[in-house]
Amino acid sequence: MRWTRRNFLQAAGGLAAVTGLGLLTHHILEGKAKFSDWRALPGMKLTLTIDTDSPESKAVDLVARYEGKTQTLGTLHGARSLEVEIPFIATTQESYDLTAIVYDTTGAFESEPVEVLSQPFSFGF
């Protein structure tokens, strides 16, 4: 197929419309979210520190990832420091990853994951 001037104008108009609507660009929020530890047990309480401008206006989703699934555990109202109780999730794996996604109306960012041990310990000789 040979491109004519009409094809170029249609392609340029489509690209301008997509860019103007913001469909190709995703805004990433500035900031960091960090748990107080990198590994936890169910029932423990960890502190989530949100370092961004006006964290009170943000929402925080707690997300568990295991066995190829993603499960949202709950949504918290943002603050400089949040105390999060680690939930128990029954999995066939030894652990699952818990992350916090901080977002507002313009974008989002994700914290480093916390490895949560989900299988009971067995100590023996």
mmCIF file with all atom_site columns, C-alpha atoms in Angstrom:
data_model
loop_
_atom_site.group_PDB
_atom_site.id
_atom_site.type_symbol
_atom_site.label_atom_id
_atom_site.label_alt_id
_atom_site.label_comp_id
_atom_site.label_asym_id
_atom_site.label_entity_id
_atom_site.label_seq_id
_atom_site.pdbx_PDB_ins_code
_atom_site.Cartn_x
_atom_site.Cartn_y
_atom_site.Cartn_z
_atom_site.occupancy
_atom_site.B_iso_or_equiv
_atom_site.pdbx_formal_charge
_atom_site.auth_seq_id
_atom_site.auth_comp_id
_atom_site.auth_asym_id
_atom_site.auth_atom_id
_atom_site.pdbx_PDB_model_num
ATOM 1   C CA . MET A 1 1   ? 0.000  0.000   0.000  1.00 0.00 ? 1   MET A CA 1
ATOM 2   C CA . ARG A 1 2   ? 1.315  3.406   -0.906 1.00 0.00 ? 2   ARG A CA 1
ATOM 3   C CA . TRP A 1 3   ? 0.776  6.186   1.583  1.00 0.00 ? 3   TRP A CA 1
ATOM 4   C CA . THR A 1 4   ? -0.880 9.231   0.165  1.00 0.00 ? 4   THR A CA 1
ATOM 5   C CA . ARG A 1 5   ? -1.032 12.673  1.633  1.00 0.00 ? 5   ARG A CA 1
ATOM 6   C CA . ARG A 1 6   ? -4.520 11.879  2.886  1.00 0.00 ? 6   ARG A CA 1
ATOM 7   C CA . ASN A 1 7   ? -3.252 8.791   4.795  1.00 0.00 ? 7   ASN A CA 1
ATOM 8   C CA . PHE A 1 8   ? -0.506 10.852  6.452  1.00 0.00 ? 8   PHE A CA 1
ATOM 9   C CA . LEU A 1 9   ? -2.986 13.522  7.499  1.00 0.00 ? 9   LEU A CA 1
ATOM 10  C CA . GLN A 1 10  ? -5.368 10.909  8.944  1.00 0.00 ? 10  GLN A CA 1
ATOM 11  C CA . ALA A 1 11  ? -2.540 9.243   10.886 1.00 0.00 ? 11  ALA A CA 1
ATOM 12  C CA . ALA A 1 12  ? -1.273 12.589  12.189 1.00 0.00 ? 12  ALA A CA 1
ATOM 13  C CA . GLY A 1 13  ? -4.792 13.629  13.188 1.00 0.00 ? 13  GLY A CA 1
ATOM 14  C CA . GLY A 1 14  ? -5.358 10.340  15.018 1.00 0.00 ? 14  GLY A CA 1
ATOM 15  C CA . LEU A 1 15  ? -2.064 10.681  16.888 1.00 0.00 ? 15  LEU A CA 1
ATOM 16  C CA . ALA A 1 16  ? -2.884 14.266  17.843 1.00 0.00 ? 16  ALA A CA 1
ATOM 17  C CA . ALA A 1 17  ? -6.323 13.215  19.128 1.00 0.00 ? 17  ALA A CA 1
ATOM 18  C CA . VAL A 1 18  ? -4.907 10.354  21.209 1.00 0.00 ? 18  VAL A CA 1
ATOM 19  C CA . THR A 1 19  ? -2.193 12.574  22.659 1.00 0.00 ? 19  THR A CA 1
ATOM 20  C CA . GLY A 1 20  ? -4.655 15.384  23.332 1.00 0.00 ? 20  GLY A CA 1
ATOM 21  C CA . LEU A 1 21  ? -6.964 13.049  25.219 1.00 0.00 ? 21  LEU A CA 1
ATOM 22  C CA . GLY A 1 22  ? -4.047 11.728  27.256 1.00 0.00 ? 22  GLY A CA 1
ATOM 23  C CA . LEU A 1 23  ? -4.589 8.110   26.273 1.00 0.00 ? 23  LEU A CA 1
ATOM 24  C CA . LEU A 1 24  ? -0.904 7.390   25.661 1.00 0.00 ? 24  LEU A CA 1
ATOM 25  C CA . THR A 1 25  ? 0.525  9.248   28.621 1.00 0.00 ? 25  THR A CA 1
ATOM 26  C CA . HIS A 1 26  ? 0.185  8.075   32.206 1.00 0.00 ? 26  HIS A CA 1
ATOM 27  C CA . HIS A 1 27  ? 0.982  10.483  34.989 1.00 0.00 ? 27  HIS A CA 1
ATOM 28  C CA . ILE A 1 28  ? 3.156  9.004   37.714 1.00 0.00 ? 28  ILE A CA 1
ATOM 29  C CA . LEU A 1 29  ? 2.855  10.588  41.128 1.00 0.00 ? 29  LEU A CA 1
ATOM 30  C CA . GLU A 1 30  ? 5.985  11.857  42.809 1.00 0.00 ? 30  GLU A CA 1
ATOM 31  C CA . GLY A 1 31  ? 6.837  10.263  46.130 1.00 0.00 ? 31  GLY A CA 1
ATOM 32  C CA . LYS A 1 32  ? 7.719  7.076   47.983 1.00 0.00 ? 32  LYS A CA 1
ATOM 33  C CA . ALA A 1 33  ? 5.902  4.620   50.193 1.00 0.00 ? 33  ALA A CA 1
ATOM 34  C CA . LYS A 1 34  ? 7.901  2.283   52.384 1.00 0.00 ? 34  LYS A CA 1
ATOM 35  C CA . PHE A 1 35  ? 7.013  -0.395  54.918 1.00 0.00 ? 35  PHE A CA 1
ATOM 36  C CA . SER A 1 36  ? 9.056  -0.573  58.106 1.00 0.00 ? 36  SER A CA 1
ATOM 37  C CA . ASP A 1 37  ? 10.267 -4.112  57.292 1.00 0.00 ? 37  ASP A CA 1
ATOM 38  C CA . TRP A 1 38  ? 10.749 -6.277  54.206 1.00 0.00 ? 38  TRP A CA 1
ATOM 39  C CA . ARG A 1 39  ? 9.364  -9.500  55.724 1.00 0.00 ? 39  ARG A CA 1
ATOM 40  C CA . ALA A 1 40  ? 6.431  -10.114 58.053 1.00 0.00 ? 40  ALA A CA 1
ATOM 41  C CA . LEU A 1 41  ? 4.152  -12.710 59.593 1.00 0.00 ? 41  LEU A CA 1
ATOM 42  C CA . PRO A 1 42  ? 0.340  -12.601 59.530 1.00 0.00 ? 42  PRO A CA 1
ATOM 43  C CA . GLY A 1 43  ? -1.005 -10.610 62.482 1.00 0.00 ? 43  GLY A CA 1
ATOM 44  C CA . MET A 1 44  ? 2.048  -8.353  62.741 1.00 0.00 ? 44  MET A CA 1
ATOM 45  C CA . LYS A 1 45  ? 1.676  -4.601  62.518 1.00 0.00 ? 45  LYS A CA 1
ATOM 46  C CA . LEU A 1 46  ? 3.946  -2.725  60.136 1.00 0.00 ? 46  LEU A CA 1
ATOM 47  C CA . THR A 1 47  ? 4.266  1.007   59.662 1.00 0.00 ? 47  THR A CA 1
ATOM 48  C CA . LEU A 1 48  ? 3.751  2.340   56.141 1.00 0.00 ? 48  LEU A CA 1
ATOM 49  C CA . THR A 1 49  ? 5.452  5.717   55.657 1.00 0.00 ? 49  THR A CA 1
ATOM 50  C CA . ILE A 1 50  ? 4.252  7.849   52.749 1.00 0.00 ? 50  ILE A CA 1
ATOM 51  C CA . ASP A 1 51  ? 6.698  10.514  51.613 1.00 0.00 ? 51  ASP A CA 1
ATOM 52  C CA . THR A 1 52  ? 4.883  12.848  49.218 1.00 0.00 ? 52  THR A CA 1
ATOM 53  C CA . ASP A 1 53  ? 3.354  16.292  49.259 1.00 0.00 ? 53  ASP A CA 1
ATOM 54  C CA . SER A 1 54  ? -0.011 16.255  51.043 1.00 0.00 ? 54  SER A CA 1
ATOM 55  C CA . PRO A 1 55  ? -0.299 12.494  51.684 1.00 0.00 ? 55  PRO A CA 1
ATOM 56  C CA . GLU A 1 56  ? -3.593 13.143  53.478 1.00 0.00 ? 56  GLU A CA 1
ATOM 57  C CA . SER A 1 57  ? -5.289 13.735  50.111 1.00 0.00 ? 57  SER A CA 1
ATOM 58  C CA . LYS A 1 58  ? -4.183 10.353  48.770 1.00 0.00 ? 58  LYS A CA 1
ATOM 59  C CA . ALA A 1 59  ? -5.794 6.919   49.026 1.00 0.00 ? 59  ALA A CA 1
ATOM 60  C CA . VAL A 1 60  ? -3.824 3.727   49.700 1.00 0.00 ? 60  VAL A CA 1
ATOM 61  C CA . ASP A 1 61  ? -4.776 0.287   48.386 1.00 0.00 ? 61  ASP A CA 1
ATOM 62  C CA . LEU A 1 62  ? -3.248 -2.787  50.038 1.00 0.00 ? 62  LEU A CA 1
ATOM 63  C CA . VAL A 1 63  ? -2.682 -5.430  47.367 1.00 0.00 ? 63  VAL A CA 1
ATOM 64  C CA . ALA A 1 64  ? -1.632 -9.073  47.804 1.00 0.00 ? 64  ALA A CA 1
ATOM 65  C CA . ARG A 1 65  ? -0.012 -10.970 44.931 1.00 0.00 ? 65  ARG A CA 1
ATOM 66  C CA . TYR A 1 66  ? 0.184  -14.752 45.066 1.00 0.00 ? 66  TYR A CA 1
ATOM 67  C CA . GLU A 1 67  ? -0.130 -17.730 42.728 1.00 0.00 ? 67  GLU A CA 1
ATOM 68  C CA . GLY A 1 68  ? -0.438 -15.391 39.742 1.00 0.00 ? 68  GLY A CA 1
ATOM 69  C CA . LYS A 1 69  ? -3.413 -13.583 41.316 1.00 0.00 ? 69  LYS A CA 1
ATOM 70  C CA . THR A 1 70  ? -3.800 -10.017 42.521 1.00 0.00 ? 70  THR A CA 1
ATOM 71  C CA . GLN A 1 71  ? -6.204 -9.350  45.382 1.00 0.00 ? 71  GLN A CA 1
ATOM 72  C CA . THR A 1 72  ? -7.065 -5.924  46.796 1.00 0.00 ? 72  THR A CA 1
ATOM 73  C CA . LEU A 1 73  ? -7.341 -6.311  50.562 1.00 0.00 ? 73  LEU A CA 1
ATOM 74  C CA . GLY A 1 74  ? -8.639 -2.850  51.380 1.00 0.00 ? 74  GLY A CA 1
ATOM 75  C CA . THR A 1 75  ? -8.370 0.885   50.898 1.00 0.00 ? 75  THR A CA 1
ATOM 76  C CA . LEU A 1 76  ? -7.032 3.261   53.539 1.00 0.00 ? 76  LEU A CA 1
ATOM 77  C CA . HIS A 1 77  ? -7.158 7.040   53.762 1.00 0.00 ? 77  HIS A CA 1
ATOM 78  C CA . GLY A 1 78  ? -3.695 8.521   53.272 1.00 0.00 ? 78  GLY A CA 1
ATOM 79  C CA . ALA A 1 79  ? -1.521 9.919   56.065 1.00 0.00 ? 79  ALA A CA 1
ATOM 80  C CA . ARG A 1 80  ? 2.205  10.430  56.688 1.00 0.00 ? 80  ARG A CA 1
ATOM 81  C CA . SER A 1 81  ? 2.336  7.194   58.629 1.00 0.00 ? 81  SER A CA 1
ATOM 82  C CA . LEU A 1 82  ? -0.152 4.319   58.656 1.00 0.00 ? 82  LEU A CA 1
ATOM 83  C CA . GLU A 1 83  ? -0.165 1.240   60.850 1.00 0.00 ? 83  GLU A CA 1
ATOM 84  C CA . VAL A 1 84  ? -1.106 -1.810  58.785 1.00 0.00 ? 84  VAL A CA 1
ATOM 85  C CA . GLU A 1 85  ? -2.009 -5.182  60.266 1.00 0.00 ? 85  GLU A CA 1
ATOM 86  C CA . ILE A 1 86  ? -0.757 -7.958  58.007 1.00 0.00 ? 86  ILE A CA 1
ATOM 87  C CA . PRO A 1 87  ? -3.610 -10.305 57.011 1.00 0.00 ? 87  PRO A CA 1
ATOM 88  C CA . PHE A 1 88  ? -3.442 -14.077 56.703 1.00 0.00 ? 88  PHE A CA 1
ATOM 89  C CA . ILE A 1 89  ? -4.104 -15.451 53.225 1.00 0.00 ? 89  ILE A CA 1
ATOM 90  C CA . ALA A 1 90  ? -4.128 -19.210 52.700 1.00 0.00 ? 90  ALA A CA 1
ATOM 91  C CA . THR A 1 91  ? -1.917 -20.051 49.727 1.00 0.00 ? 91  THR A CA 1
ATOM 92  C CA . THR A 1 92  ? -0.144 -23.120 48.429 1.00 0.00 ? 92  THR A CA 1
ATOM 93  C CA . GLN A 1 93  ? 3.100  -21.149 48.343 1.00 0.00 ? 93  GLN A CA 1
ATOM 94  C CA . GLU A 1 94  ? 5.305  -20.366 51.314 1.00 0.00 ? 94  GLU A CA 1
ATOM 95  C CA . SER A 1 95  ? 4.690  -16.631 51.086 1.00 0.00 ? 95  SER A CA 1
ATOM 96  C CA . TYR A 1 96  ? 2.904  -13.848 49.260 1.00 0.00 ? 96  TYR A CA 1
ATOM 97  C CA . ASP A 1 97  ? 3.842  -10.270 48.410 1.00 0.00 ? 97  ASP A CA 1
ATOM 98  C CA . LEU A 1 98  ? 1.998  -7.356  49.986 1.00 0.00 ? 98  LEU A CA 1
ATOM 99  C CA . THR A 1 99  ? 2.339  -3.922  48.392 1.00 0.00 ? 99  THR A CA 1
ATOM 100 C CA . ALA A 1 100 ? 0.719  -0.543  48.904 1.00 0.00 ? 100 ALA A CA 1
ATOM 101 C CA . ILE A 1 101 ? -0.467 1.469   45.915 1.00 0.00 ? 101 ILE A CA 1
ATOM 102 C CA . VAL A 1 102 ? -0.787 5.182   46.676 1.00 0.00 ? 102 VAL A CA 1
ATOM 103 C CA . TYR A 1 103 ? -2.979 7.105   44.257 1.00 0.00 ? 103 TYR A CA 1
ATOM 104 C CA . ASP A 1 104 ? -5.048 10.202  43.666 1.00 0.00 ? 104 ASP A CA 1
ATOM 105 C CA . THR A 1 105 ? -7.001 11.461  40.670 1.00 0.00 ? 105 THR A CA 1
ATOM 106 C CA . THR A 1 106 ? -3.883 12.132  38.568 1.00 0.00 ? 106 THR A CA 1
ATOM 107 C CA . GLY A 1 107 ? -1.742 9.006   39.008 1.00 0.00 ? 107 GLY A CA 1
ATOM 108 C CA . ALA A 1 108 ? -0.291 6.370   41.291 1.00 0.00 ? 108 ALA A CA 1
ATOM 109 C CA . PHE A 1 109 ? 2.915  4.815   42.626 1.00 0.00 ? 109 PHE A CA 1
ATOM 110 C CA . GLU A 1 110 ? 3.663  1.520   44.339 1.00 0.00 ? 110 GLU A CA 1
ATOM 111 C CA . SER A 1 111 ? 5.690  0.668   47.433 1.00 0.00 ? 111 SER A CA 1
ATOM 112 C CA . GLU A 1 112 ? 8.349  -1.982  47.680 1.00 0.00 ? 112 GLU A CA 1
ATOM 113 C CA . PRO A 1 113 ? 6.797  -5.395  48.394 1.00 0.00 ? 113 PRO A CA 1
ATOM 114 C CA . VAL A 1 114 ? 6.753  -7.055  51.796 1.00 0.00 ? 114 VAL A CA 1
ATOM 115 C CA . GLU A 1 115 ? 7.169  -10.834 51.830 1.00 0.00 ? 115 GLU A CA 1
ATOM 116 C CA . VAL A 1 116 ? 4.521  -12.309 54.132 1.00 0.00 ? 116 VAL A CA 1
ATOM 117 C CA . LEU A 1 117 ? 5.173  -15.871 55.263 1.00 0.00 ? 117 LEU A CA 1
ATOM 118 C CA . SER A 1 118 ? 1.910  -17.763 54.949 1.00 0.00 ? 118 SER A CA 1
ATOM 119 C CA . GLN A 1 119 ? 2.900  -21.313 55.844 1.00 0.00 ? 119 GLN A CA 1
ATOM 120 C CA . PRO A 1 120 ? 3.261  -22.348 59.486 1.00 0.00 ? 120 PRO A CA 1
ATOM 121 C CA . PHE A 1 121 ? 6.754  -22.913 60.768 1.00 0.00 ? 121 PHE A CA 1
ATOM 122 C CA . SER A 1 122 ? 7.799  -26.428 61.746 1.00 0.00 ? 122 SER A CA 1
ATOM 123 C CA . PHE A 1 123 ? 10.865 -26.742 63.894 1.00 0.00 ? 123 PHE A CA 1
ATOM 124 C CA . GLY A 1 124 ? 12.274 -30.200 64.413 1.00 0.00 ? 124 GLY A CA 1
ATOM 125 C CA . PHE A 1 125 ? 15.391 -32.135 65.178 1.00 0.00 ? 125 PHE A CA 1
#
